[in-house]
C-alpha positions as a printed Julia matrix, in Angstrom:
144×3 Matrix{Float64}:
 79.81  -73.01  34.74
 77.19  -71.19  33.12
 74.57  -69.85  35.48
 71.51  -68.05  34.57
 68.42  -66.39  35.45
 65.49  -67.14  33.34
 61.71  -67.9   33.85
 60.96  -71.95  33.75
 59.74  -74.02  30.98
 58.14  -77.74  31.6
 61.24  -78.94  31.86
 61.79  -78.03  35.2
 59.31  -80.24  36.86
 61.54  -82.95  38.33
 65.22  -80.2   39.2
 62.38  -77.97  40.91
 60.21  -80.96  42.74
 64.2   -81.63  43.33
 64.13  -77.81  45.32
 61.33  -78.28  46.89
 61.11  -81.72  48.98
 64.88  -80.09  49.71
 63.89  -77.08  51.35
 60.08  -78.43  52.98
 61.34  -81.98  53.83
 58.83  -83.13  51.27
 58.67  -86.83  50.96
 56.82  -87.63  47.86
 57.21  -86.18  44.67
 55.13  -83.53  42.92
 51.11  -84.99  42.99
 49.75  -85.39  39.62
 47.42  -82.01  41.01
 50.68  -80.42  41.41
 51.91  -81.11  37.86
 49.02  -79.6   36.74
 49.07  -76.52  38.76
 52.44  -76.51  37.92
 52.11  -76.75  33.65
 49.48  -73.98  34.65
 51.59  -71.52  36.21
 54.04  -71.6   33.75
 51.08  -71.55  30.76
 49.22  -68.51  31.66
 50.43  -64.99  31.87
 50.17  -63.42  35.32
 52.43  -65.51  36.87
 55.7   -67.08  36.44
 58.09  -69.1   38.03
 62.23  -67.83  37.73
 64.8   -69.85  38.65
 68.28  -69.94  38.91
 69.9   -72.79  36.1
 73.47  -73.81  36.85
 74.89  -76.99  35.11
 71.63  -77.36  32.94
 69.96  -77.85  36.07
 67.64  -75.71  38.44
 69.29  -74.8   41.57
 66.98  -72.19  43.33
 63.41  -71.14  42.07
 60.82  -68.6   42.94
 56.93  -67.79  42.52
 56.67  -64.9   40.3
 53.07  -63.15  40.01
 52.0   -59.74  38.35
 48.23  -57.85  39.94
 47.26  -55.55  37.48
 46.23  -52.82  40.12
 44.24  -49.43  39.01
 46.67  -46.82  40.84
 49.85  -45.43  40.11
 48.83  -44.56  36.23
 47.65  -48.46  35.88
 50.84  -49.59  36.52
 50.88  -53.5   38.2
 52.59  -54.99  41.42
 54.91  -57.79  41.54
 54.58  -60.36  44.0
 57.35  -62.59  44.74
 57.09  -66.1   47.11
 58.22  -69.72  48.06
 61.85  -69.37  47.14
 64.55  -72.47  47.75
 68.25  -73.08  47.13
 69.05  -76.64  46.42
 70.89  -76.88  49.77
 74.34  -77.97  48.02
 74.27  -74.91  45.91
 74.14  -72.52  48.93
 76.6   -69.58  50.09
 77.02  -69.17  46.55
 75.09  -66.16  45.42
 72.57  -67.9   43.83
 69.24  -66.27  46.08
 70.96  -62.62  45.31
 71.08  -64.14  41.48
 67.61  -64.85  41.61
 65.89  -61.78  43.47
 67.97  -59.53  40.69
 66.77  -61.43  37.96
 63.13  -60.55  39.79
 63.16  -57.31  40.62
 64.73  -56.67  36.91
 61.88  -59.12  35.17
 59.76  -56.83  37.64
 60.8   -53.04  36.16
 60.57  -55.1   32.2
 57.21  -56.06  33.36
 56.65  -52.22  33.95
 55.92  -53.17  37.58
 56.21  -50.26  39.95
 56.16  -51.99  43.32
 57.92  -55.67  44.39
 56.18  -57.24  47.56
 57.94  -60.53  48.8
 56.24  -62.56  51.45
 58.69  -65.23  53.33
 57.38  -66.63  56.27
 60.02  -67.0   58.54
 63.41  -64.2   58.11
 66.76  -65.54  58.57
 69.72  -62.83  59.51
 71.22  -63.11  56.13
 68.28  -62.54  54.32
 67.18  -59.97  56.72
 70.35  -58.61  55.29
 69.22  -59.4   51.74
 66.47  -57.48  51.54
 67.14  -54.52  53.01
 70.29  -54.19  50.81
 67.89  -54.51  47.72
 65.77  -51.45  49.92
 63.15  -53.83  51.12
 60.73  -52.18  54.14
 61.27  -55.34  56.54
 57.58  -53.44  57.96
 55.48  -53.46  54.45
 57.76  -56.56  52.78
 57.9   -54.32  49.98
 60.13  -52.31  47.72
 59.33  -49.42  45.3
 61.08  -49.46  42.05
 61.89  -46.15  40.4
């Protein structure tokens, strides 16, 4: 079972749609507008969709955005959000894999900080983020 983390491609659209349907209980496939936004997301340089692939299927995904800044010598910040893990593939370390990949990705992009946006944190999510050094009150991790 090869498991790898990577950036999304246009071929991942159906898998990512299925992830978000299962996570947010959507009742329909992505609209044409969402498909256009997806294509724009995977083609632009400041935004990415990061995925975990297992057995040729996307089992976890999050949005990643690089925000250029004038602070910290002009280094950028990274923002993460919209995490989704396939319900059948939960509790297998995919969220941890995805978060580690996102933090490494931000470091390679030269970011000085990672901000994470989540609506309501469950206990296990708080523990995971704190184990990586995220501050609960700011949702941020300063990279060294």
